[in-house]
XYZ file of C-alpha atoms in Angstrom:
562
model
C 12.488 16.856 42.397
C 13.712 19.938 40.806
C 15.154 17.538 37.912
C 11.780 15.968 37.717
C 9.961 19.160 37.181
C 12.592 20.257 34.716
C 12.190 16.851 32.662
C 8.365 17.196 32.958
C 8.558 20.705 31.445
C 10.986 19.419 28.720
C 8.329 16.611 27.695
C 5.459 18.907 27.704
C 7.307 21.279 25.469
C 8.435 18.451 23.122
C 4.882 17.217 22.977
C 3.676 20.704 22.014
C 6.204 20.996 19.232
C 5.406 17.543 17.702
C 1.792 18.353 17.945
C 2.520 21.425 15.950
C 4.543 19.576 13.525
C 1.594 17.098 13.013
C -0.962 20.020 12.211
C 1.794 21.995 10.244
C 2.766 19.111 7.994
C -1.045 18.235 7.330
C -1.322 21.963 5.831
C 2.017 21.898 4.049
C 0.684 19.221 2.861
C 2.109 15.734 3.126
C 3.006 14.470 -0.500
C 3.469 10.811 0.360
C 0.574 8.536 -0.946
C 0.187 5.488 1.499
C -2.549 3.479 -0.205
C -5.418 4.123 -2.580
C -7.913 3.533 0.330
C -7.006 6.807 1.769
C -8.724 8.385 -1.043
C -11.180 6.074 -2.287
C -12.992 5.109 1.022
C -14.142 8.662 1.715
C -12.880 11.778 0.031
C -13.335 10.566 -3.565
C -16.803 9.363 -2.903
C -17.952 12.578 -1.130
C -16.318 14.732 -3.980
C -18.473 13.211 -6.325
C -21.792 13.190 -4.428
C -21.378 16.651 -2.621
C -19.138 18.676 -5.074
C -20.480 17.102 -8.092
C -16.904 16.374 -9.409
C -15.766 13.599 -11.714
C -14.682 10.730 -9.629
C -13.958 6.963 -9.430
C -16.549 5.106 -7.412
C -14.990 2.078 -5.707
C -16.929 -1.183 -5.969
C -17.644 -0.906 -2.087
C -19.771 2.086 -2.680
C -21.795 0.672 -5.581
C -25.395 -0.053 -4.972
C -24.850 -3.584 -6.454
C -22.122 -4.187 -3.725
C -22.536 -2.031 -0.772
C -19.780 -2.933 1.819
C -19.000 0.500 3.318
C -21.082 2.537 5.517
C -21.608 6.085 4.197
C -22.119 7.510 7.730
C -18.366 8.162 8.515
C -17.527 9.475 5.005
C -20.532 12.020 5.211
C -19.321 12.923 8.825
C -15.942 13.633 7.751
C -15.006 14.267 4.027
C -18.614 15.093 3.495
C -18.660 17.839 6.001
C -15.339 19.188 5.038
C -16.549 19.571 1.450
C -19.735 20.899 2.383
C -18.057 23.767 4.324
C -15.836 24.673 1.384
C -18.603 24.495 -1.004
C -20.712 26.707 1.148
C -17.888 29.144 1.500
C -17.630 29.479 -2.256
C -21.414 29.886 -2.786
C -21.353 32.625 -0.219
C -18.536 34.325 -2.192
C -16.437 34.386 1.179
C -13.603 33.053 -1.100
C -14.050 32.650 -5.095
C -12.105 29.449 -5.421
C -12.458 27.628 -2.257
C -12.629 24.422 -4.270
C -9.176 23.558 -5.550
C -6.776 20.560 -5.501
C -5.263 21.884 -2.325
C -8.460 22.311 -0.301
C -9.827 19.027 -1.715
C -6.679 17.308 -0.406
C -6.197 19.241 2.777
C -9.741 19.715 4.388
C -10.570 16.154 5.059
C -6.954 15.526 6.319
C -7.274 18.500 8.464
C -10.346 17.184 10.194
C -8.711 13.884 10.757
C -5.721 15.560 12.162
C -7.817 17.498 14.609
C -9.537 14.034 15.549
C -6.079 12.444 15.987
C -5.662 14.440 19.187
C -8.347 11.977 20.631
C -5.410 9.593 20.828
C -3.436 12.141 22.902
C -6.349 12.828 25.215
C -6.798 9.058 25.766
C -2.992 8.428 26.520
C -3.118 11.548 28.975
C -6.340 9.869 30.739
C -4.965 6.436 30.762
C -1.510 6.695 31.596
C -1.793 7.177 35.480
C -3.884 3.980 35.642
C -1.570 1.950 33.771
C 1.471 3.204 35.705
C 3.118 5.227 32.924
C 4.310 8.885 32.984
C 1.544 10.829 31.083
C 3.949 13.137 29.322
C 6.629 10.609 28.278
C 3.749 8.661 26.998
C 2.413 11.555 25.042
C 5.840 12.337 23.593
C 6.329 8.639 22.468
C 2.897 8.869 20.852
C 3.253 12.214 19.084
C 6.830 11.400 17.924
C 5.870 8.213 16.277
C 5.482 8.466 12.413
C 2.236 6.244 12.703
C 0.887 9.352 14.483
C 2.279 11.837 12.166
C 1.356 10.215 8.869
C -1.227 7.436 9.243
C -3.400 9.271 11.763
C -3.576 12.551 9.535
C -4.901 10.418 6.614
C -8.524 9.687 5.637
C -8.344 5.869 6.400
C -11.148 3.877 8.026
C -8.161 2.336 9.926
C -7.693 6.014 11.403
C -11.048 5.986 12.796
C -11.009 2.454 13.998
C -7.827 3.590 15.945
C -9.779 6.650 17.337
C -12.955 4.629 18.280
C -10.627 2.063 19.942
C -8.957 4.654 22.123
C -12.176 6.140 23.161
C -13.355 2.574 24.141
C -10.209 2.073 26.236
C -10.984 5.342 28.104
C -14.544 4.303 28.674
C -13.807 0.874 30.042
C -10.972 1.847 32.332
C -11.361 2.913 35.751
C -10.175 6.708 36.576
C -8.477 7.677 39.727
C -10.316 10.240 41.927
C -8.911 11.157 45.139
C -6.445 8.459 45.231
C -9.062 5.777 44.817
C -10.327 4.043 41.600
C -13.877 4.876 40.368
C -15.333 1.950 38.144
C -16.606 2.903 34.772
C -20.345 3.236 34.452
C -20.717 4.518 30.839
C -22.582 1.427 29.524
C -24.593 3.501 26.847
C -21.393 5.072 25.412
C -19.701 1.656 25.268
C -22.659 0.330 23.255
C -22.436 3.307 20.869
C -18.671 3.251 20.272
C -18.600 -0.404 19.749
C -21.317 -0.463 17.284
C -20.037 2.573 15.282
C -16.619 0.893 15.285
C -18.186 -2.271 13.847
C -20.090 -0.418 11.154
C -16.831 1.441 10.371
C -14.748 -1.699 10.005
C -16.047 -5.081 11.203
C -12.539 -5.895 12.383
C -13.154 -3.493 15.278
C -14.645 -6.386 17.068
C -11.052 -7.911 17.347
C -9.889 -4.549 18.903
C -12.973 -4.461 21.157
C -12.827 -7.907 22.495
C -10.336 -7.368 25.239
C -11.751 -3.869 26.464
C -15.187 -5.284 26.725
C -14.234 -8.375 28.617
C -12.060 -6.234 30.758
C -15.041 -3.961 31.530
C -17.483 -6.801 32.106
C -15.039 -8.270 34.673
C -14.897 -4.868 36.465
C -18.639 -4.435 36.414
C -19.246 -8.113 37.713
C -16.794 -7.545 40.555
C -18.234 -3.991 41.663
C -21.749 -4.906 41.469
C -23.308 -6.309 44.581
C -26.766 -6.784 43.038
C -27.531 -8.842 39.990
C -30.226 -6.312 39.037
C -27.615 -3.642 38.753
C -25.470 -5.930 36.692
C -28.293 -6.756 34.268
C -29.185 -2.988 34.173
C -25.572 -2.165 32.964
C -25.742 -4.800 30.126
C -29.249 -3.823 29.022
C -28.179 -0.119 28.559
C -25.327 -1.250 26.502
C -27.410 -3.532 24.272
C -30.211 -0.975 23.823
C -27.747 1.856 22.846
C -25.817 -0.613 20.386
C -29.333 -1.429 18.680
C -30.265 2.028 18.449
C -26.945 2.974 16.950
C -27.136 0.030 14.403
C -30.584 1.198 13.336
C -29.133 4.739 12.603
C -26.415 3.184 10.489
C -28.696 0.741 8.605
C -31.238 3.561 7.923
C -28.598 5.850 6.674
C -26.880 3.308 4.396
C -30.143 2.108 3.005
C -31.164 5.542 1.937
C -27.729 6.078 0.366
C -27.392 2.710 -1.456
C -30.992 2.462 -2.749
C -32.509 4.771 -5.269
C -33.053 7.265 -2.348
C -29.313 8.375 -2.638
C -27.762 11.725 -1.658
C -29.221 13.317 -4.785
C -32.797 12.190 -3.817
C -33.001 12.789 -0.107
C -34.777 16.169 -0.689
C -37.587 14.098 -2.498
C -38.389 12.055 0.770
C -40.306 15.234 2.145
C -42.734 14.538 -0.744
C -43.404 10.914 0.402
C -45.465 9.749 3.297
C -43.683 8.175 6.320
C -45.356 4.720 5.342
C -43.860 4.949 1.732
C -40.494 5.737 2.974
C -40.737 2.759 5.650
C -41.838 0.365 2.845
C -39.040 1.393 0.562
C -36.609 0.885 3.549
C -37.917 -2.621 4.136
C -37.898 -3.452 0.584
C -34.047 -3.289 0.602
C -32.558 -3.056 4.043
C -28.607 -2.768 3.550
C -26.430 -3.784 6.662
C -22.879 -3.081 5.182
C -20.807 -4.865 7.644
C -22.482 -8.103 6.920
C -21.712 -7.760 3.293
C -18.210 -6.823 4.033
C -17.779 -9.982 6.288
C -19.434 -12.029 3.640
C -17.002 -10.778 0.973
C -13.998 -11.219 3.130
C -14.680 -14.684 4.236
C -14.298 -15.823 0.726
C -10.651 -16.524 0.232
C -10.788 -15.932 -3.520
C -11.862 -12.445 -2.911
C -9.142 -11.745 -0.341
C -6.520 -13.180 -2.795
C -7.731 -10.613 -5.388
C -6.279 -7.873 -2.915
C -3.216 -9.918 -2.069
C -2.390 -13.125 -0.001
C 0.111 -12.978 2.846
C 1.599 -15.498 5.158
C -0.432 -15.469 8.317
C 2.734 -14.335 10.490
C 3.006 -11.172 8.312
C 1.664 -8.935 10.961
C 3.839 -10.522 13.827
C 7.178 -10.648 11.976
C 7.047 -7.679 9.344
C 4.090 -5.258 9.655
C 4.463 -4.744 13.645
C 8.096 -3.819 13.005
C 7.582 -1.866 10.189
C 4.989 0.368 12.152
C 6.209 0.242 15.572
C 10.028 -0.762 15.334
C 11.587 -1.619 18.564
C 8.494 -1.194 20.602
C 6.835 -4.113 18.787
C 9.998 -6.303 19.581
C 9.962 -5.104 23.111
C 6.250 -6.283 23.454
C 6.899 -9.658 22.055
C 9.892 -10.099 24.259
C 7.888 -9.106 27.374
C 5.033 -11.229 26.284
C 7.289 -14.402 26.052
C 8.905 -13.676 29.389
C 5.522 -13.283 30.977
C 4.149 -16.573 29.254
C 7.314 -18.458 30.621
C 6.894 -17.065 34.168
C 3.200 -17.967 34.014
C 3.807 -21.418 32.933
C 6.568 -21.908 35.690
C 4.469 -20.747 38.536
C 1.682 -22.984 37.184
C 3.899 -25.975 37.208
C 6.036 -25.447 40.205
C 4.375 -23.203 42.664
C 0.737 -24.148 42.003
C 0.143 -24.928 45.577
C 0.939 -21.231 46.471
C -1.145 -19.492 43.812
C -3.228 -17.736 46.245
C -0.211 -15.964 47.592
C 0.719 -14.564 44.109
C -2.558 -13.448 43.239
C -3.275 -9.665 42.935
C -4.877 -7.103 40.723
C -4.109 -8.175 37.160
C -3.526 -4.597 36.040
C -0.996 -3.676 38.488
C 1.203 -6.772 38.330
C 4.603 -6.633 37.052
C 4.661 -5.844 33.318
C 0.915 -5.108 32.890
C -0.031 -8.208 31.198
C -3.488 -6.867 30.582
C -2.106 -4.153 28.246
C -0.153 -6.771 26.465
C -3.666 -8.731 25.851
C -5.155 -5.375 24.544
C -2.134 -5.482 22.003
C -1.646 -9.126 21.100
C -5.360 -10.511 20.954
C -6.420 -8.028 18.041
C -3.034 -8.842 16.476
C -3.710 -12.636 16.703
C -7.247 -12.303 15.295
C -6.192 -10.151 12.522
C -3.707 -12.698 11.780
C -6.156 -15.296 10.907
C -6.783 -13.642 7.530
C -4.293 -13.948 4.795
C -4.613 -10.454 3.802
C -2.489 -8.535 5.891
C -1.403 -4.884 5.249
C 0.340 -2.653 7.849
C -2.332 -0.166 8.341
C -4.584 -2.594 9.728
C -2.426 -2.545 12.913
C -2.441 1.167 13.493
C -5.017 1.179 16.162
C -2.575 -0.912 18.379
C -0.323 2.164 19.038
C -2.378 3.227 22.082
C -1.632 0.048 24.370
C 1.808 -0.260 22.917
C 2.730 3.325 23.924
C 1.158 2.695 27.377
C 3.066 -0.520 27.915
C 6.381 1.029 26.690
C 6.346 4.081 28.966
C 5.179 1.923 32.042
C 8.573 1.073 33.798
C 10.319 3.076 31.231
C 10.874 0.182 28.974
C 11.485 2.638 25.992
C 13.856 5.051 27.632
C 17.102 3.113 26.921
C 16.143 2.765 23.268
C 15.258 6.389 22.568
C 17.942 6.948 20.031
C 16.856 3.901 18.031
C 13.228 5.241 18.308
C 14.117 8.535 17.184
C 16.009 7.505 14.206
C 13.402 4.837 13.196
C 10.567 7.427 13.367
C 12.435 10.126 11.226
C 13.057 7.565 8.562
C 9.537 6.181 8.604
C 8.247 9.697 8.369
C 10.595 10.640 5.563
C 9.848 7.193 3.565
C 6.035 7.326 4.058
C 5.288 11.098 4.379
C 7.561 12.255 1.529
C 8.844 9.569 -0.827
C 6.401 6.912 -1.157
C 4.436 7.587 -4.409
C 5.293 11.211 -3.326
C 5.204 12.642 -6.874
C 1.511 11.637 -7.776
C -0.209 14.333 -5.524
C 2.036 17.190 -6.775
C 1.499 15.923 -10.066
C -2.308 16.278 -9.955
C -1.889 19.621 -8.389
C 0.162 20.675 -11.352
C -2.342 19.229 -14.017
C -5.207 20.864 -12.187
C -3.563 24.203 -12.351
C -2.862 23.596 -16.107
C -6.282 22.532 -16.914
C -7.742 25.498 -15.036
C -5.423 28.060 -16.321
C -6.943 31.025 -17.933
C -5.961 29.928 -21.378
C -7.825 26.694 -20.965
C -10.619 28.475 -19.550
C -11.041 30.851 -22.489
C -10.250 28.256 -25.071
C -11.631 24.766 -24.231
C -9.034 22.224 -24.700
C -9.181 18.286 -24.905
C -6.941 16.646 -22.396
C -6.067 13.013 -22.018
C -4.045 12.063 -18.890
C -2.631 8.568 -19.092
C -1.351 7.239 -15.662
C 1.054 4.211 -15.792
C 2.948 2.521 -12.862
C 1.622 4.762 -10.219
C -1.055 4.222 -7.524
C -4.734 4.887 -8.600
C -5.040 8.536 -9.064
C -7.925 10.267 -7.200
C -9.704 12.106 -9.954
C -11.318 14.447 -7.213
C -8.009 16.263 -7.115
C -8.127 17.394 -10.647
C -11.209 19.256 -9.869
C -13.238 18.398 -12.924
C -16.984 18.815 -12.884
C -19.077 15.946 -14.043
C -20.642 17.983 -16.917
C -17.042 18.667 -18.291
C -16.474 16.198 -21.274
C -13.197 17.521 -22.351
C -10.898 15.818 -19.888
C -10.362 11.994 -19.930
C -8.328 9.998 -17.325
C -6.749 6.662 -18.156
C -5.506 4.403 -15.422
C -3.117 1.893 -16.851
C -1.921 0.767 -13.499
C 1.083 -1.751 -13.842
C 0.420 -2.542 -17.498
C 3.145 -4.328 -19.431
C 5.223 -2.671 -22.121
C 3.224 -3.993 -24.928
C -0.129 -2.945 -23.553
C 1.275 0.442 -22.715
C 2.914 1.216 -26.023
C -0.379 0.096 -27.707
C -2.409 2.566 -25.754
C 0.017 5.348 -26.158
C 0.043 4.727 -29.999
C -3.692 4.932 -30.062
C -3.726 8.304 -28.370
C -1.079 9.499 -30.568
C -3.193 8.569 -33.688
C -6.293 10.159 -32.094
C -5.113 13.756 -32.354
C -8.075 15.119 -34.265
C -8.083 18.593 -33.089
C -5.363 21.317 -32.657
C -6.082 21.777 -29.012
C -5.751 18.195 -28.024
C -3.257 17.489 -25.253
C -2.056 14.038 -24.385
C 0.016 13.536 -21.129
C 1.715 10.428 -19.911
C 2.409 10.192 -16.312
C 5.069 7.518 -15.451
C 7.728 6.930 -12.804
C 11.466 7.523 -13.821
C 12.303 4.027 -13.103
C 10.132 2.814 -16.072
C 10.847 5.926 -18.262
C 12.693 3.826 -20.728
C 9.704 1.781 -21.460
C 8.157 4.858 -23.170
C 10.958 5.558 -25.377
C 10.564 2.067 -26.838
C 6.996 3.033 -28.035
C 8.405 4.986 -30.892
C 6.573 8.235 -29.881
C 8.085 11.800 -29.310
C 7.350 14.233 -26.564
C 7.364 18.119 -26.927
C 7.519 18.786 -23.050
C 8.451 16.777 -19.915
C 8.282 17.788 -16.352
C 9.974 15.978 -13.570
C 8.558 15.878 -10.178
C 10.867 15.042 -7.264
C 10.746 13.016 -5.100
C 8.651 9.898 -6.113
C 9.585 6.282 -4.877
C 7.596 3.420 -6.325
C 8.096 0.116 -4.346
C 6.215 -1.747 -7.240
C 9.034 -0.341 -9.547
C 11.957 0.398 -7.303
C 15.112 2.086 -8.482
C 18.221 0.011 -8.948
C 20.680 0.681 -6.115
C 23.654 1.438 -8.452
C 21.539 4.072 -10.282
C 21.031 6.075 -7.081
C 24.889 6.798 -7.067
C 24.992 7.913 -10.640
C 24.225 11.259 -12.178
C 20.749 9.986 -13.044
C 19.638 9.479 -9.567
C 17.042 12.202 -9.587
C 15.257 10.722 -12.541
C 15.185 7.476 -10.770
C 13.528 8.978 -7.721
C 11.131 11.201 -9.855
C 7.774 11.062 -11.679
C 7.517 12.201 -15.238
C 4.842 14.110 -16.830
C 5.316 13.624 -20.655
C 3.384 15.683 -23.188
C 2.910 13.682 -26.460
C 3.788 15.418 -29.749
C 1.648 15.010 -32.692
């Protein structure tokens, strides 16, 4: 017992340390850039709408093709930016709006929300026969939690809503007995909110909803009570859908954020008429777009087994492999029982949740995985909501214990790769340029800046902190342009020097730095930001062992000479 108490205290202390690391690393901040969607599905849009900054609006948020709800961006990044804007307007801090606060404030809110995962694990672990504190350590030590769940992805919100749904549908232990879930209205609200956030949420919600329906059907003696539960769920789901549809319709029609105040001048009937004229249901537009194979191909096509054999291992490592192994073993056992001991099936029956291996948790993991694998566009972040059932499954029966050293090494390497190295120079580069363009010299004598980005992820313009009224700064995103196109553009910018205070900067990874030297232009300044790893233009392995290795793992800011 004394050893058990000591182990429990050690696990609690380790979880507290990992929780502090999660919050501290968010504030540091993390330099790794995972995917453009972490900026362009929330912070970038809200920075333009609320802070009136120059931004790039992605196609999903254009009124011609509304495919993303505005509700969650408003509730997260929107609230964060409204707070820092208010603090600056109240003179509580004179420069609250800068590249650091623009990056960190939405991330900090998501980091706070990420502890919903920890709460869910703590609540659910006893029911699924897992040690709560060991499960919490496994969750908090995962690089998926440390990196992905502190970023402003819709997938992060999807994971948090999935965790809440699992809590709502699971019975809880009270005085040694199980108390059936009765929160039908909340289940309806969470499911609908998840659907509007990402329609793929239905794949995650399917098994929890079926599980809840089975519990309700078994526990209710009266058909009237059963119908009452389902009516509450449907009514709350419908009400939630109306709220989302109304908000999105206001935003995407002429009654956008900038015109919301004009609603007060209109009669209720005028407002309703305008809403009916163009009612926008963003999830349906999202589904319609993604059901077109041509549209998906524009974002990248992958084999349908990518989630199973690559993405699952990339995110969860040995835990994914253990789940697959357990799944195959249970499948073989079930088939054996069905064929050879069918006549004795009644002697083997029992509560599904408490049978050896927790097959229900495996269903919570593999059913969404299978549904997401039906689409040929498969990115690792699509699977991050599955960390909850996987952690619970891995800590039940101490499956993960014997692999703890492998798990530690895997998550340290994952955190370094995705939290520090991956496109890790771009955000510090934007910080540097923002300080340069807002320096006292630039403020006193307006200068014209051209920022040309090549072979990097799409730069979030919001982090440059440029007002929409500022016409002296131009951002050109060349993406992965070929050498000829890149040199032509750089040459044009060199020939366009028409003023003494014109400054042209080329931002390019060290691995393609040689391309610029072939363009026949000279540079008067160059700044190397380290580290920066571009998987699209990876360094050659031998170059990493040469004296030029920092250049290969760096991002250059090159200032053109006239």
